[in-house]
Coordinates of C-alpha atoms and ligand atoms in Angstrom, one line a residue:
M1 CA 41.8 1.8 -1.2
A2 CA 39.9 1.4 2.1
K3 CA 39.7 4.4 4.3
D4 CA 42.1 4.2 7.2
G5 CA 40.4 2.8 10.3
H6 CA 37.2 1.9 8.5
K7 CA 35.6 -1.2 9.9
Y8 CA 33.9 -4.0 8.0
I9 CA 31.5 -6.6 9.4
F10 CA 30.6 -9.4 6.9
V11 CA 27.4 -11.4 7.5
I12 CA 27.4 -14.8 5.9
G13 CA 24.6 -17.4 6.1
G14 CA 25.0 -21.1 7.1
V15 CA 22.8 -24.2 6.8
L16 CA 19.9 -22.6 5.0
S17 CA 18.8 -19.2 3.6
G18 CA 15.8 -17.2 4.7
V19 CA 16.4 -17.4 8.4
G20 CA 16.9 -13.7 9.0
K21 CA 20.3 -12.6 7.8
G22 CA 18.8 -9.3 6.7
I23 CA 17.2 -8.6 10.0
A24 CA 20.4 -9.6 11.9
T25 CA 22.3 -7.2 9.6
S26 CA 19.8 -4.4 10.1
S27 CA 19.8 -5.0 13.9
M28 CA 23.6 -4.8 14.2
G29 CA 23.4 -1.6 12.2
L30 CA 20.8 -0.1 14.5
L31 CA 22.8 -1.1 17.6
L32 CA 26.1 0.3 16.3
K33 CA 24.3 3.5 15.2
S34 CA 22.8 3.9 18.6
K35 CA 26.3 3.7 20.1
G36 CA 27.2 6.7 18.1
F37 CA 28.8 5.2 15.0
K38 CA 28.0 6.1 11.4
V39 CA 27.0 2.9 9.8
N40 CA 26.2 1.9 6.2
L41 CA 24.6 -1.5 5.4
V42 CA 25.5 -3.2 2.1
K43 CA 23.6 -6.0 0.4
V44 CA 25.3 -8.4 -2.0
D45 CA 23.0 -10.3 -4.2
P46 CA 24.9 -13.0 -6.0
Y47 CA 22.4 -13.4 -8.9
L48 CA 23.1 -12.3 -12.5
N49 CA 20.3 -9.9 -12.8
V50 CA 21.9 -6.4 -12.9
D51 CA 19.3 -5.2 -10.4
A52 CA 16.1 -6.5 -8.8
G53 CA 13.9 -4.5 -11.1
T54 CA 13.2 -7.2 -13.7
M55 CA 12.2 -9.9 -11.2
N56 CA 8.7 -10.9 -10.4
P57 CA 7.8 -10.1 -6.8
T58 CA 6.5 -13.7 -6.4
E59 CA 10.0 -14.9 -7.3
H60 CA 12.1 -12.6 -5.2
G61 CA 9.9 -10.5 -3.1
E62 CA 9.3 -6.8 -3.3
V63 CA 11.5 -4.6 -5.4
F64 CA 12.8 -1.8 -3.2
V65 CA 13.7 1.5 -4.9
L66 CA 16.4 3.8 -3.4
N67 CA 16.4 7.6 -3.7
S68 CA 18.9 7.2 -6.6
G69 CA 16.3 5.1 -8.4
L70 CA 18.3 1.8 -8.1
E71 CA 15.9 -1.1 -7.9
T72 CA 17.1 -3.4 -5.1
D73 CA 16.3 -6.3 -2.9
Q74 CA 13.8 -6.0 -0.1
D75 CA 16.6 -6.3 2.5
M76 CA 17.6 -2.8 1.6
G77 CA 14.2 -1.7 2.8
N78 CA 14.8 -3.4 6.1
Y79 CA 18.2 -1.7 6.3
E80 CA 16.7 1.8 5.8
R81 CA 13.9 1.1 8.2
F82 CA 16.2 0.0 11.0
L83 CA 18.8 2.6 10.4
N84 CA 16.3 5.4 9.8
R85 CA 18.6 6.6 7.0
D86 CA 18.6 6.6 3.2
L87 CA 21.2 4.4 1.6
G88 CA 23.0 5.0 -1.6
P89 CA 23.4 3.0 -4.8
E90 CA 27.0 2.0 -3.7
D91 CA 25.3 0.0 -0.9
Y92 CA 23.9 -2.6 -3.2
M93 CA 25.6 -4.9 -5.6
T94 CA 24.8 -8.0 -7.7
S95 CA 27.0 -10.4 -9.7
G96 CA 25.2 -8.9 -12.7
M97 CA 26.6 -5.4 -11.9
V98 CA 30.0 -6.7 -11.2
Y99 CA 30.2 -8.6 -14.5
Q100 CA 28.6 -5.8 -16.5
T101 CA 31.4 -3.4 -15.3
I102 CA 34.1 -5.9 -16.1
I103 CA 32.8 -6.8 -19.5
A104 CA 32.3 -3.2 -20.5
R105 CA 35.9 -2.5 -19.4
E106 CA 37.2 -5.4 -21.4
R107 CA 35.3 -4.3 -24.5
A108 CA 37.0 -0.9 -24.1
L109 CA 40.4 -2.5 -23.9
G110 CA 40.5 -1.4 -20.3
Y111 CA 42.6 -4.4 -19.3
G112 CA 45.5 -3.7 -21.6
G113 CA 45.4 -7.0 -23.5
K114 CA 45.2 -9.3 -20.4
C115 CA 43.2 -12.5 -20.1
I116 CA 40.3 -11.6 -17.7
E117 CA 39.7 -14.2 -15.0
A118 CA 37.4 -14.7 -12.1
I119 CA 40.4 -14.4 -9.9
P120 CA 41.8 -11.8 -9.7
H121 CA 39.7 -9.5 -11.9
V122 CA 36.2 -10.3 -10.6
R123 CA 37.3 -10.5 -7.0
D124 CA 39.2 -7.2 -7.4
E125 CA 36.1 -5.5 -8.8
I126 CA 34.1 -6.8 -5.8
L127 CA 36.8 -5.5 -3.4
H128 CA 36.7 -2.2 -5.1
R129 CA 32.9 -2.0 -4.6
F130 CA 33.2 -2.9 -0.9
E131 CA 35.7 -0.1 -0.5
S132 CA 33.9 2.5 -2.5
A133 CA 30.6 1.8 -0.5
A134 CA 32.6 2.6 2.6
A135 CA 34.2 5.8 1.1
H136 CA 31.0 7.1 -0.3
N137 CA 29.0 7.0 2.8
G138 CA 31.6 8.6 5.0
S139 CA 30.7 6.0 7.6
N140 CA 32.8 4.4 10.3
V141 CA 31.5 0.9 9.9
S142 CA 30.1 -1.1 6.8
I143 CA 28.0 -4.1 7.5
I144 CA 28.0 -6.2 4.4
E145 CA 25.5 -9.0 4.0
I146 CA 26.4 -11.7 1.5
G147 CA 23.3 -13.2 0.0
G148 CA 22.8 -17.0 -0.1
T149 CA 24.5 -19.6 2.1
V150 CA 28.0 -20.6 2.4
G151 CA 28.8 -23.3 -0.1
D152 CA 26.7 -21.7 -2.9
F153 CA 28.5 -21.5 -6.1
Q154 CA 27.3 -18.0 -6.8
N155 CA 28.6 -16.2 -3.7
A156 CA 32.1 -17.8 -3.5
L157 CA 33.9 -14.8 -5.1
F158 CA 32.3 -12.4 -2.7
I159 CA 33.4 -14.4 0.3
D160 CA 36.9 -14.6 -1.2
A161 CA 36.9 -10.8 -1.6
A162 CA 36.0 -10.5 2.0
R163 CA 38.8 -12.8 3.0
V164 CA 41.3 -10.7 1.0
L165 CA 40.0 -7.5 2.7
K166 CA 40.6 -9.1 6.1
M167 CA 44.1 -10.1 5.0
Q168 CA 44.9 -6.5 3.9
H169 CA 43.3 -4.9 7.0
P170 CA 43.6 -7.6 9.7
G171 CA 42.2 -5.6 12.7
D172 CA 39.4 -3.9 10.7
V173 CA 37.3 -6.9 9.4
T174 CA 35.2 -9.3 11.3
F175 CA 32.9 -12.2 10.2
V176 CA 29.5 -13.1 11.6
M177 CA 27.8 -16.3 10.5
V178 CA 24.0 -16.5 10.8
S179 CA 23.2 -20.2 11.1
Y180 CA 20.1 -22.3 11.8
L181 CA 19.7 -24.9 14.5
P182 CA 16.9 -27.3 13.6
V183 CA 14.8 -29.3 16.1
P184 CA 13.8 -32.5 14.3
G185 CA 10.4 -33.6 15.3
T186 CA 11.4 -37.1 16.0
L187 CA 14.2 -36.0 18.3
G188 CA 12.7 -33.0 20.0
E189 CA 16.1 -31.5 20.6
M190 CA 18.1 -28.7 19.0
K191 CA 20.9 -30.1 16.7
T192 CA 24.2 -28.2 16.3
K193 CA 25.8 -30.5 13.6
P194 CA 24.6 -28.6 10.5
T195 CA 26.0 -25.4 12.0
Q196 CA 29.3 -27.1 12.8
N197 CA 29.5 -28.2 9.2
A198 CA 28.6 -24.8 7.9
V199 CA 31.4 -23.2 9.9
R200 CA 33.8 -25.8 8.5
Q201 CA 32.7 -25.0 5.0
L202 CA 33.4 -21.4 5.6
N203 CA 36.8 -22.4 7.0
G204 CA 37.4 -24.1 3.7
Y205 CA 37.3 -20.6 2.1
G206 CA 40.0 -19.5 4.6
V207 CA 37.5 -17.6 6.7
Q208 CA 37.0 -18.1 10.4
P209 CA 33.8 -16.5 11.8
D210 CA 34.3 -14.4 14.9
F211 CA 30.6 -14.5 15.9
L212 CA 27.8 -17.0 15.3
I213 CA 24.1 -16.0 15.5
A214 CA 22.2 -19.1 16.3
R215 CA 18.7 -18.9 14.8
G216 CA 16.1 -21.4 15.8
N217 CA 12.6 -21.9 17.1
H218 CA 14.1 -21.9 20.7
P219 CA 16.8 -20.1 22.5
L220 CA 20.2 -21.8 22.5
D221 CA 21.0 -23.4 25.9
S222 CA 24.4 -23.1 27.5
K223 CA 25.4 -26.7 26.8
R224 CA 24.9 -26.2 23.0
K225 CA 26.5 -22.8 23.1
E226 CA 29.6 -24.3 24.6
K227 CA 29.5 -27.2 22.1
I228 CA 29.4 -24.8 19.1
A229 CA 32.1 -22.6 20.7
V230 CA 34.5 -25.5 21.1
A231 CA 33.7 -27.3 17.8
C232 CA 33.8 -24.0 15.7
S233 CA 36.6 -22.2 17.6
I234 CA 34.4 -19.3 18.5
Q235 CA 34.4 -17.6 21.9
T236 CA 31.4 -18.8 23.9
D237 CA 30.0 -15.3 24.5
H238 CA 30.3 -14.7 20.7
V239 CA 27.7 -17.4 20.1
I240 CA 24.5 -15.3 20.1
S241 CA 21.1 -17.0 20.7
A242 CA 18.5 -15.7 18.3
P243 CA 15.2 -17.5 18.8
D244 CA 12.0 -16.8 16.8
I245 CA 10.2 -13.8 18.2
E246 CA 6.9 -12.1 17.5
S247 CA 8.3 -9.0 15.8
V248 CA 11.5 -8.5 13.9
Y249 CA 11.9 -5.2 15.6
E250 CA 12.6 -7.0 18.8
V251 CA 15.8 -8.6 17.4
P252 CA 18.1 -5.6 18.2
L253 CA 16.8 -5.6 21.8
N254 CA 17.5 -9.3 22.1
F255 CA 21.0 -8.8 20.7
E256 CA 21.5 -6.0 23.3
K257 CA 20.7 -8.5 26.1
D258 CA 23.7 -10.5 24.9
K259 CA 25.8 -7.3 24.6
F260 CA 26.4 -8.2 21.0
A261 CA 27.2 -4.7 19.9
E262 CA 29.6 -4.1 22.7
M263 CA 31.5 -7.3 21.7
L264 CA 31.6 -6.1 18.0
V265 CA 33.0 -2.8 19.2
K266 CA 35.6 -4.6 21.2
T267 CA 36.6 -7.0 18.5
L268 CA 37.0 -4.2 15.9
A269 CA 38.7 -1.9 18.4
L270 CA 36.3 0.9 17.7
P271 CA 37.0 4.0 19.7
S272 CA 33.7 4.9 21.5
R273 CA 32.1 2.8 24.2
K274 CA 28.9 4.7 24.7
N275 CA 26.0 2.6 25.9
A276 CA 23.4 2.0 23.2
D277 CA 20.6 4.5 23.4
L278 CA 17.5 2.6 22.4
T279 CA 14.8 4.6 24.2
A280 CA 12.9 5.6 21.1
W281 CA 13.2 2.1 19.6
R282 CA 12.0 0.4 22.8
K283 CA 9.0 2.7 22.8
F284 CA 8.2 1.8 19.2
V285 CA 8.6 -2.0 19.9
R286 CA 6.2 -1.7 22.8
A287 CA 3.7 0.0 20.6
V288 CA 4.0 -2.4 17.7
T289 CA 3.7 -5.5 19.8
R290 CA 0.8 -4.1 21.9
T291 CA -1.8 -6.9 21.7
R292 CA -4.6 -5.2 23.5
A293 CA -5.0 -2.2 21.2
P294 CA -8.2 -1.9 19.2
E295 CA -8.1 -3.7 15.8
V296 CA -8.7 -2.1 12.4
A297 CA -9.4 -4.4 9.5
I298 CA -7.5 -3.5 6.3
A299 CA -8.1 -5.2 3.0
I300 CA -5.2 -5.3 0.5
V301 CA -6.6 -6.0 -2.9
G302 CA -3.8 -7.2 -5.1
K303 CA -2.7 -9.8 -7.6
Y304 CA 0.5 -11.5 -6.4
F305 CA -1.4 -14.2 -4.7
D306 CA -0.2 -17.3 -6.6
S307 CA 2.0 -18.9 -4.0
G308 CA 0.5 -18.6 -0.6
D309 CA 0.8 -16.3 2.4
F310 CA 4.6 -16.5 2.6
V311 CA 5.1 -15.0 -0.8
L312 CA 2.4 -12.4 -0.2
S313 CA 4.1 -10.8 2.8
D314 CA 7.3 -10.7 0.8
A315 CA 5.8 -9.2 -2.3
Y316 CA 4.2 -6.3 -0.3
L317 CA 6.7 -6.1 2.5
S318 CA 7.1 -2.3 2.7
V319 CA 3.3 -1.8 2.5
I320 CA 2.7 -4.1 5.4
E321 CA 5.5 -2.4 7.5
A322 CA 4.3 1.1 6.6
I323 CA 0.8 0.1 7.9
K324 CA 2.3 -1.3 11.1
F325 CA 4.3 1.9 11.8
S326 CA 1.4 4.3 11.5
A327 CA -0.9 1.9 13.4
A328 CA 1.7 1.7 16.2
A329 CA 1.8 5.5 16.3
L330 CA -2.0 5.6 16.5
R331 CA -2.2 2.9 19.1
I332 CA -4.2 0.5 17.0
R333 CA -3.5 -2.9 15.7
P334 CA -3.9 -3.5 12.0
R335 CA -5.3 -6.8 10.8
I336 CA -4.4 -7.2 7.2
H337 CA -6.6 -9.3 4.9
W338 CA -5.4 -10.4 1.5
I339 CA -8.0 -10.1 -1.2
N340 CA -7.3 -11.5 -4.6
A341 CA -8.6 -9.0 -7.1
K342 CA -9.4 -11.8 -9.5
D343 CA -12.1 -13.1 -7.1
F344 CA -14.3 -10.1 -7.9
E345 CA -14.1 -11.0 -11.6
R346 CA -15.1 -14.6 -10.9
G347 CA -18.3 -13.8 -9.0
T348 CA -17.3 -12.9 -5.5
A349 CA -19.5 -10.0 -4.5
V350 CA -17.6 -6.7 -3.8
S351 CA -20.0 -6.2 -0.9
T352 CA -17.8 -8.6 1.0
L353 CA -15.6 -5.6 1.4
A354 CA -18.1 -3.9 3.7
K355 CA -16.5 -5.6 6.7
Y356 CA -13.2 -3.8 6.4
D357 CA -12.3 -0.4 7.8
G358 CA -9.9 0.5 5.0
I359 CA -9.2 -0.8 1.5
L360 CA -5.7 -0.5 -0.2
V361 CA -4.8 -1.2 -3.7
P362 CA -1.0 -1.4 -4.0
G363 CA 1.4 -1.0 -7.0
G364 CA 1.3 -3.5 -9.8
F365 CA 1.7 -4.1 -13.5
G366 CA -0.4 -5.8 -16.2
E367 CA -3.9 -7.0 -16.7
T368 CA -4.4 -9.7 -14.1
G369 CA -7.2 -8.8 -11.7
I370 CA -7.5 -5.2 -13.0
E371 CA -11.3 -5.2 -13.4
G372 CA -11.6 -6.7 -9.9
K373 CA -9.4 -3.9 -8.5
I374 CA -11.6 -1.3 -10.2
K375 CA -14.7 -2.9 -8.7
A376 CA -13.2 -2.8 -5.3
I377 CA -12.3 0.9 -5.8
E378 CA -15.8 1.7 -6.9
Y379 CA -17.2 0.0 -3.8
A380 CA -14.8 1.9 -1.6
R381 CA -15.8 5.2 -3.2
T382 CA -19.6 4.7 -3.2
K383 CA -19.7 3.1 0.3
K384 CA -17.4 5.7 1.7
I385 CA -14.8 3.2 2.9
P386 CA -11.4 4.8 3.4
Y387 CA -9.3 4.0 0.3
F388 CA -5.6 4.3 -0.3
G389 CA -4.1 3.7 -3.8
L390 CA -0.4 3.2 -4.4
C391 CA 0.9 3.9 -7.9
Y392 CA -1.3 1.4 -9.9
G393 CA -3.8 1.8 -7.2
M394 CA -3.9 5.6 -7.9
Q395 CA -4.0 5.2 -11.6
L396 CA -7.0 2.8 -11.3
M397 CA -8.7 5.0 -8.8
V398 CA -8.6 7.8 -11.5
V399 CA -9.8 5.3 -14.2
E400 CA -12.7 4.3 -12.0
Y401 CA -13.7 7.9 -11.4
A402 CA -13.5 8.6 -15.1
R403 CA -15.7 5.7 -16.0
H404 CA -18.4 6.1 -13.3
V405 CA -18.4 9.8 -12.3
A406 CA -17.0 11.7 -15.3
E407 CA -19.0 9.4 -17.5
L408 CA -16.1 8.8 -19.9
I409 CA -17.5 5.4 -21.1
G410 CA -14.7 2.9 -21.8
A411 CA -12.1 4.9 -19.9
H412 CA -9.0 2.8 -19.2
T413 CA -5.2 2.8 -18.8
A414 CA -3.3 2.5 -22.1
E415 CA -1.1 0.0 -20.3
I416 CA -4.0 -2.5 -20.7
D417 CA -6.0 -1.1 -23.6
P418 CA -3.9 1.0 -25.9
K419 CA -6.9 1.6 -28.1
T420 CA -9.3 2.8 -25.4
T421 CA -11.6 5.7 -26.3
H422 CA -10.5 7.5 -23.2
P423 CA -6.9 6.9 -22.3
I424 CA -6.9 8.2 -18.7
V425 CA -3.5 6.8 -18.0
V426 CA -0.9 7.0 -20.8
V427 CA 2.7 5.9 -21.2
M428 CA 5.2 8.7 -20.3
E429 CA 6.7 10.4 -23.3
N430 CA 10.3 9.3 -22.6
Q431 CA 9.2 5.7 -22.0
K432 CA 8.1 5.2 -25.5
E433 CA 11.5 4.6 -26.9
H434 CA 12.6 2.3 -24.1
I435 CA 9.6 0.1 -24.8
A436 CA 10.1 0.2 -28.6
R437 CA 13.7 -1.0 -28.1
N438 CA 12.9 -3.6 -25.4
R439 CA 14.9 -1.6 -22.9
Y440 CA 13.1 -2.6 -19.8
G441 CA 15.8 -2.9 -17.1
G442 CA 16.2 0.2 -14.9
S443 CA 14.4 2.4 -17.4
M444 CA 11.1 3.3 -15.5
R445 CA 10.6 6.7 -13.9
L446 CA 12.6 5.7 -10.8
G447 CA 13.7 7.2 -7.6
T448 CA 13.0 10.4 -5.7
Y449 CA 11.3 13.4 -7.3
P450 CA 9.9 16.5 -5.7
A451 CA 6.2 17.4 -5.8
R452 CA 4.0 20.3 -4.9
V453 CA 1.1 19.8 -2.6
A454 CA -2.0 21.9 -3.0
K455 CA -3.3 24.0 -0.1
G456 CA -6.4 22.9 1.7
T457 CA -6.2 19.3 0.6
I458 CA -6.2 16.1 2.6
A459 CA -2.6 15.5 1.4
Q460 CA -1.5 18.8 2.7
A461 CA -3.2 18.3 6.0
A462 CA -1.3 15.0 6.3
Y463 CA 2.1 16.2 5.2
K464 CA 1.8 19.7 6.8
K465 CA 4.0 21.0 4.1
N466 CA 3.7 22.1 0.5
R467 CA 6.7 20.5 -1.0
I468 CA 7.5 16.8 -0.7
D469 CA 10.0 14.3 -2.0
E470 CA 8.8 10.8 -2.8
R471 CA 10.1 7.7 -4.6
H472 CA 8.7 6.5 -7.9
R473 CA 8.6 3.4 -10.0
H474 CA 6.3 3.6 -13.1
R475 CA 6.1 4.0 -16.8
Y476 CA 2.6 5.4 -17.1
E477 CA 1.0 8.6 -15.8
I478 CA -2.3 10.4 -15.7
N479 CA -3.1 11.8 -19.1
S480 CA -2.9 15.6 -18.7
A481 CA -5.6 16.0 -21.5
Y482 CA -8.2 14.7 -19.0
V483 CA -7.2 16.6 -15.9
H484 CA -9.6 19.5 -16.4
E485 CA -12.5 17.2 -17.1
L486 CA -11.8 15.0 -14.1
E487 CA -11.5 18.0 -11.9
K488 CA -14.8 19.4 -13.2
A489 CA -16.3 16.0 -12.1
G490 CA -15.0 16.5 -8.6
L491 CA -11.6 14.8 -8.5
V492 CA -8.8 16.8 -6.9
F493 CA -5.2 16.5 -8.0
S494 CA -3.6 17.6 -4.8
G495 CA 0.0 16.8 -5.7
T496 CA 1.8 17.6 -8.9
S497 CA 5.3 17.8 -10.2
P498 CA 6.7 21.3 -9.4
D499 CA 6.1 22.4 -13.0
G500 CA 2.5 21.2 -12.6
V501 CA 2.7 18.7 -15.5
L502 CA 2.6 15.3 -13.8
M503 CA -0.2 14.3 -11.5
E504 CA 1.3 12.8 -8.3
I505 CA -1.6 12.7 -5.8
A506 CA -5.3 12.4 -6.5
E507 CA -8.0 12.7 -3.9
L508 CA -11.7 13.3 -3.2
P509 CA -12.6 16.3 -1.1
K510 CA -13.4 15.7 2.6
N511 CA -17.1 16.5 2.1
A512 CA -17.4 13.8 -0.6
H513 CA -15.5 11.0 1.1
P514 CA -13.8 10.4 4.4
F515 CA -10.5 9.4 2.8
M516 CA -10.1 8.5 -0.9
L517 CA -6.5 9.2 -2.0
G518 CA -4.0 7.8 -4.4
T519 CA -0.4 8.5 -5.0
Q520 CA 1.6 8.0 -8.2
F521 CA 4.6 7.4 -6.0
H522 CA 5.3 4.8 -3.4
P523 CA 5.0 6.3 0.1
E524 CA 5.5 2.8 1.7
L525 CA 9.2 3.0 0.7
T526 CA 10.1 5.8 3.0
A527 CA 7.9 4.8 6.0
R528 CA 10.1 4.2 9.0
P529 CA 9.5 2.8 12.5
L530 CA 10.6 6.0 14.1
A531 CA 9.1 8.2 11.3
P532 CA 5.8 6.7 10.0
H533 CA 4.6 8.0 6.7
P534 CA 2.0 10.8 7.1
L535 CA -0.3 9.5 4.3
F536 CA -0.4 6.0 5.9
T537 CA -1.2 7.6 9.2
A538 CA -4.0 9.7 7.6
F539 CA -5.4 6.6 5.9
L540 CA -5.4 4.6 9.2
K541 CA -6.9 7.5 11.1
A542 CA -9.8 7.4 8.7
A543 CA -10.0 3.6 9.1
R544 CA -10.0 4.0 12.9
L545 CA -13.0 6.3 12.6
R546 CA -14.9 3.8 10.5
M547 CA -14.0 1.0 13.0
A548 CA -15.3 3.1 15.9
S549 CA -18.5 3.9 14.1
R550 CA -19.0 0.3 13.0
Q551 CA -18.6 -0.8 16.6
G552 CA -20.9 1.9 17.7
S553 CA -23.6 0.8 15.3
R554 CA -23.2 -2.8 16.4
T555 CA -23.7 -2.0 20.1
R556 CA -26.6 0.2 19.5
Ligands
LIG601 N1 2.0 -0.3 -14.1 C1 1.9 1.1 -13.7 C2 3.0 1.9 -14.4 O1 3.9 1.4 -14.9 C3 2.1 1.2 -12.2 C4 3.4 0.8 -11.7 C5 3.4 0.6 -10.2 O2 2.4 0.4 -9.6 N2 4.6 0.5 -9.6 O3 2.9 3.1 -14.5

């Protein structure tokens, strides 16, 4: 059962997907939090995958891992970044999860001989999940984003569950539709008809939206606001204009101009009326949109480059955002350049990397572009360009060091070459059985684990502490049999699991390289606008130094 007085805001898309429902949801969350409410944000993904972990990032964007280890949609990353708060596994659900629970229960005779139907059984399971997310978090308000667009086959049961929740708790549930208003080139004016139709479609489910967020290239004028209000039976001031803006982090500030949060509070009869305190957020937005700050050029050498820039920024979303947060704190502007690792295998000279202030190799899987990445890492090491390796980027940094400095000829990761003479990176012991039995879903080393940081290292100087907690997603690890040899050759393992068995951070000492560091974990997942990640900040500080010295040598 729902907690008494708990409030629910459902966010549903109209017209087309990909217009910023996730950011709208995150922004509402931030605004209500800043008014003193405890908020949890919930993402519903209507697909049949049990979690996002088995999907290719070029298909679905980055896989975002929670503390619990659940592999989720990138929207969960936006939620955590805006809320500046960790979310739990109850805050994410897919159709796959819902059906898996129901089918397992049915196989265990859990339905007492009944015929299991979409309605009521699937809908009831969804309702139960909405309510348990609310209960688990001890929050006052849940904002639940239903993936896809109204009219989709896949999300209908979720919308129906939301309808029933409202029926059961009339004053505690409100609906927000995020719609899109196109400006057809031939007409040159913003059209409201698709939005009117989307609202009607939602009405067909028995749901009337209380608010409409009007996304579009331009702000919504008062004439069209009025038109939508009358046509869709929504109060005029509940139609919120949400034009394209430079940074997604400005969206809450825009909503605040329309007093959106205040109206949500009123509609849901929430008790407190404190004005939103957005001082820290405003300061961050000013820093992140500062156009005159000096620019550092960062090369991201990766492999998910098949489908153009759009896919790229989605596949590496948290990495890009983590760079932005640290850059804003350092008052610099990052210019990110995408380098396809395969290019270095097809003849592009690695010396083209000389023009960057920092090189980053992000996480990844498989063989594509791997030798190109290793070449880029070797270049960063020998030319003393700041280097940051995330997960695969750390493993390959160690392979490169083994091959070229420790002189372990043919060194490789067993993920690519299981018969290598020097398996520097090997499959984790408990992963062997998963792989042998084809158990790939949700079986990696996932979620938050503690680590120990060694004194006097670059990592420790950045973190300013000796014990850290970081999020993981990998099956392979540095082979402990080589640790001593690699250390003798000059590599420092500055972070390890508390028992000293797993290598979590590798780096070169300050006197050998300005910044060459890799992490087995994913620091990008916990970087937040109001709490940039210390390792990203340390990397960008080193990049800023290189930028300054490159500029110095140019003017000399
Ligand atoms: N493929 C590597 C592993 O499984 C790295 C994973 C990653 O970068 N997330 O260990």
